[in-house]
GROMACS .gro file of C-alpha atoms in nm:
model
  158
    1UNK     CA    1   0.000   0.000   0.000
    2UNK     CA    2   0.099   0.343  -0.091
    3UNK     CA    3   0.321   0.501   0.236
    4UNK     CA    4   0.695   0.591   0.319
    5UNK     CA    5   1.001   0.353   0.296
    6UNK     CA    6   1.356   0.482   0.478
    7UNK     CA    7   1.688   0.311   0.502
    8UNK     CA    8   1.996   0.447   0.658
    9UNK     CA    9   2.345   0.266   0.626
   10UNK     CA   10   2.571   0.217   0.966
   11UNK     CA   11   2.922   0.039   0.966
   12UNK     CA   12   2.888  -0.323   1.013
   13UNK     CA   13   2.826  -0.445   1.374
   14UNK     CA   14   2.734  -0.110   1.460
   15UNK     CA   15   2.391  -0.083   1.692
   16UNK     CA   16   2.047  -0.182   1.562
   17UNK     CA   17   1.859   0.157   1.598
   18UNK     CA   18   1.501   0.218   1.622
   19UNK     CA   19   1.192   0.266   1.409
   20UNK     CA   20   1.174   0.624   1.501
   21UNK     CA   21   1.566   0.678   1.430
   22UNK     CA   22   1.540   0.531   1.074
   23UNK     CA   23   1.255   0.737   0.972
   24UNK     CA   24   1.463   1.044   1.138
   25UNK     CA   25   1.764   0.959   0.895
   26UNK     CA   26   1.970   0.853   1.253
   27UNK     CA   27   2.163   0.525   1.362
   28UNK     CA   28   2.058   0.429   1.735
   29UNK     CA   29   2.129   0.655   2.001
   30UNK     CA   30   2.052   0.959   1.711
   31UNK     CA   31   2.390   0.936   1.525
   32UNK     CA   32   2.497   1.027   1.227
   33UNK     CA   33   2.467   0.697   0.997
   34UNK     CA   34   2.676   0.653   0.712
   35UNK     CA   35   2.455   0.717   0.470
   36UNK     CA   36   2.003   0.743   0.510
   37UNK     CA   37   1.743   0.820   0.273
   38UNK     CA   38   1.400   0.784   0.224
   39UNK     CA   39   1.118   0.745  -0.070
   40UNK     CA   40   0.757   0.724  -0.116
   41UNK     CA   41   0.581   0.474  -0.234
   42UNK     CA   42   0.296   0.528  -0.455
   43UNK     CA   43   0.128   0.190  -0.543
   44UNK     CA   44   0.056  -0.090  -0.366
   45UNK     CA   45   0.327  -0.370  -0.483
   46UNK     CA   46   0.549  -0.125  -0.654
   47UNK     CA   47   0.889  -0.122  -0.649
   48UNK     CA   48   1.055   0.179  -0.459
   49UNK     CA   49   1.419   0.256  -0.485
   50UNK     CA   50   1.560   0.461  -0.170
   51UNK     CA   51   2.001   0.539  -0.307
   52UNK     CA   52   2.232   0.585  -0.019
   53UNK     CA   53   2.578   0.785  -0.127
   54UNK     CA   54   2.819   0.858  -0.005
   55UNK     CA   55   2.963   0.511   0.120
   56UNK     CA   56   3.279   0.416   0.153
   57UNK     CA   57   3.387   0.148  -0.129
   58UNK     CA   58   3.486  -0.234  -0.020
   59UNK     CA   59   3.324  -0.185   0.286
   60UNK     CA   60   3.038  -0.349   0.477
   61UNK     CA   61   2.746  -0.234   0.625
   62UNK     CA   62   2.453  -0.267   0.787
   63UNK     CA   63   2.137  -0.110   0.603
   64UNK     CA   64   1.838  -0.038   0.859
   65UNK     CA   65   1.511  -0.060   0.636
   66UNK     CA   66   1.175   0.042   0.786
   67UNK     CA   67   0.851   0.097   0.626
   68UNK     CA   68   0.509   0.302   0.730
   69UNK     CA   69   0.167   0.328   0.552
   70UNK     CA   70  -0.018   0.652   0.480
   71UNK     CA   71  -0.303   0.575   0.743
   72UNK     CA   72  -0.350   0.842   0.996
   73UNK     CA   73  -0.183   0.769   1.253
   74UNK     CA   74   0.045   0.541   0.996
   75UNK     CA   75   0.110   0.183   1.080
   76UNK     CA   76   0.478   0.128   1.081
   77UNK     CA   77   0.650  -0.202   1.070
   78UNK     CA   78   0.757  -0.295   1.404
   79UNK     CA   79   1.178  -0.306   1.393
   80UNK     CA   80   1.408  -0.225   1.145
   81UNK     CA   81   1.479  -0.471   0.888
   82UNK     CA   82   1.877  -0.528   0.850
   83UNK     CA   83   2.024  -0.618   0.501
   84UNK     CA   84   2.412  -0.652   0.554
   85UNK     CA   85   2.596  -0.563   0.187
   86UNK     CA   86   2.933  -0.467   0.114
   87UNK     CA   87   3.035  -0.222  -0.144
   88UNK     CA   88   3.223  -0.299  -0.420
   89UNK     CA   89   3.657  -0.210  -0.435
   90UNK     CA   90   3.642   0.104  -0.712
   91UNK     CA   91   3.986   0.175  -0.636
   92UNK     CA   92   4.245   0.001  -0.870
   93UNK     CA   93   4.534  -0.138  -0.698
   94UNK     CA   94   4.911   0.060  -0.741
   95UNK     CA   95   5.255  -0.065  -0.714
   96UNK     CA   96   5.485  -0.004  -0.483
   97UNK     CA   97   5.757   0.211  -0.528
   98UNK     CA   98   6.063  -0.056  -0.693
   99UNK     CA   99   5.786  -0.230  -0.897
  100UNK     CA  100   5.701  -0.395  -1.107
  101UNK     CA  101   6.091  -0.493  -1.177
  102UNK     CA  102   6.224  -0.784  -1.371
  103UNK     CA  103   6.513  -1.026  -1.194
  104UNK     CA  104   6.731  -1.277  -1.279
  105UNK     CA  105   6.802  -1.189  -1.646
  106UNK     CA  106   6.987  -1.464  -1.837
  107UNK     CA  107   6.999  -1.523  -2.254
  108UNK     CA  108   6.627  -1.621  -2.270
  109UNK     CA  109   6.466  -1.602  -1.974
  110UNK     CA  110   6.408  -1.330  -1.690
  111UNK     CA  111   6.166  -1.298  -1.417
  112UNK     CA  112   5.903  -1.048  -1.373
  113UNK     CA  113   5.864  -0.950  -0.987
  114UNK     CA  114   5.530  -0.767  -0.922
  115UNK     CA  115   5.367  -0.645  -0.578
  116UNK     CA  116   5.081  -0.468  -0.525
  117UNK     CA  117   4.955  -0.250  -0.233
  118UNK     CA  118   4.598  -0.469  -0.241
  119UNK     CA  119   4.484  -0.811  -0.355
  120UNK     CA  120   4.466  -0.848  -0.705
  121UNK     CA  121   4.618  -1.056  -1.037
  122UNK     CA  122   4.856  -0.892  -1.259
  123UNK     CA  123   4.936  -0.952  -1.635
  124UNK     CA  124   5.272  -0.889  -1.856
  125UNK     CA  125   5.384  -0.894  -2.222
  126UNK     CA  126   5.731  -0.873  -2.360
  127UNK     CA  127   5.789  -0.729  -2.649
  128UNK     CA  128   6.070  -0.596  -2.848
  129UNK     CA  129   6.191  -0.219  -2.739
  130UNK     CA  130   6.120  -0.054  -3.046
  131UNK     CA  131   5.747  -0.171  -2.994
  132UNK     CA  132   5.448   0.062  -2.942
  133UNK     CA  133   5.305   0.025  -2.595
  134UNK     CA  134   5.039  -0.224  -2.612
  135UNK     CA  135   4.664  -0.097  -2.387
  136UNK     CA  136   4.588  -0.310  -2.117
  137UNK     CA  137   4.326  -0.492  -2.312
  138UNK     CA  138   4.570  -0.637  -2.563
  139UNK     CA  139   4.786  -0.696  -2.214
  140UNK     CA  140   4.537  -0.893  -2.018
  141UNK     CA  141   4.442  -1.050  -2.384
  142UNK     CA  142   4.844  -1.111  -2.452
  143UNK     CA  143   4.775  -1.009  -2.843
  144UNK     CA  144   4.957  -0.810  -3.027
  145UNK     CA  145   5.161  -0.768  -3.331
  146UNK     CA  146   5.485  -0.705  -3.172
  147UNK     CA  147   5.426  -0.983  -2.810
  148UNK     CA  148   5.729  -1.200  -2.807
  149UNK     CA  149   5.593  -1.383  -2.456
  150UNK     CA  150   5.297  -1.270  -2.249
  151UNK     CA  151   5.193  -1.407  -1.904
  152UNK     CA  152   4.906  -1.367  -1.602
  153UNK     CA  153   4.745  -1.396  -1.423
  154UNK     CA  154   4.900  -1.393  -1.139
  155UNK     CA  155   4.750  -1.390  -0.819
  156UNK     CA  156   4.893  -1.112  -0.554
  157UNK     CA  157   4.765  -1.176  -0.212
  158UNK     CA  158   4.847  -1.026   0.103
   0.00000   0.00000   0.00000
């Protein structure tokens, strides 16, 4: 039925706050959450979208999620509702300053030494000097006109 829908986002773990607080954009104890918003809802049996920004990324969360009708007084759902996510990573790893590097040259072989500051995979061509750089696509494909030897993934874990 047609009413209000409001959501706010603490950090995992975090206390469970109360109807009231959720509607009032607050985590318990009348915080500041992460992240709250709120939407109507116009139709019975209608999707409603409520977007929460400003979250960290590769983080998780708790997301409070309470719900009241339009009757007067409305009829509110009786606790919060928790759905536990975790944002996605948007930030793409780096190196660390000294790689990547390659070791242990000899007449056809060498080593390629990467690290990472995250968890991730890493990919590598070889290709003559006089060679265009190749984009990472044709890097993580290992294609190219000028790839003498190309390698990856390779995991980098912490």
């Amino acid at each position: 039925e047609p009413g209000t829908c409001a959501a706010v986002a603490i950090l995992a773990g975090g206390d469970k706050p109360s109807v009231a607080e959720v509607f009032a954009g607050q985590s318990a104890g009348g915080g500041t959450p992460a992240a709250a918003g709120s939407v109507t809802v116009t139709a019975p049996q209608t999707p409603a979208t409520i977007t929460l920004t400003g979250l960290s990324g590769d983080t998780e969360y708790d997301v409070w999620v309470v719900c009241r009708d339009n009757a007067t007084p409305p009829n509110a759902i009786e606790s919060p509702v928790d759905l536990q996510v975790k944002t996605g990573d948007t930030t793409p790893p780096s190196f660390p300053l000294g790689f990547p590097r390659v070791e242990n040259i000899g007449e056809t072989t060498a080593d390629v030494v990467v690290q990472l500051n995250e968890p991730g995979r890493a990919w590598w061509v070889v290709q003559l000097a006089s060679a265009a750089a190749p984009g990472v696509a044709a890097v993580v494909a290992g294609t190219g006109g000028d790839v003498v030897v190309a390698g990856g993934p390779m995991t980098n874990a912490r």
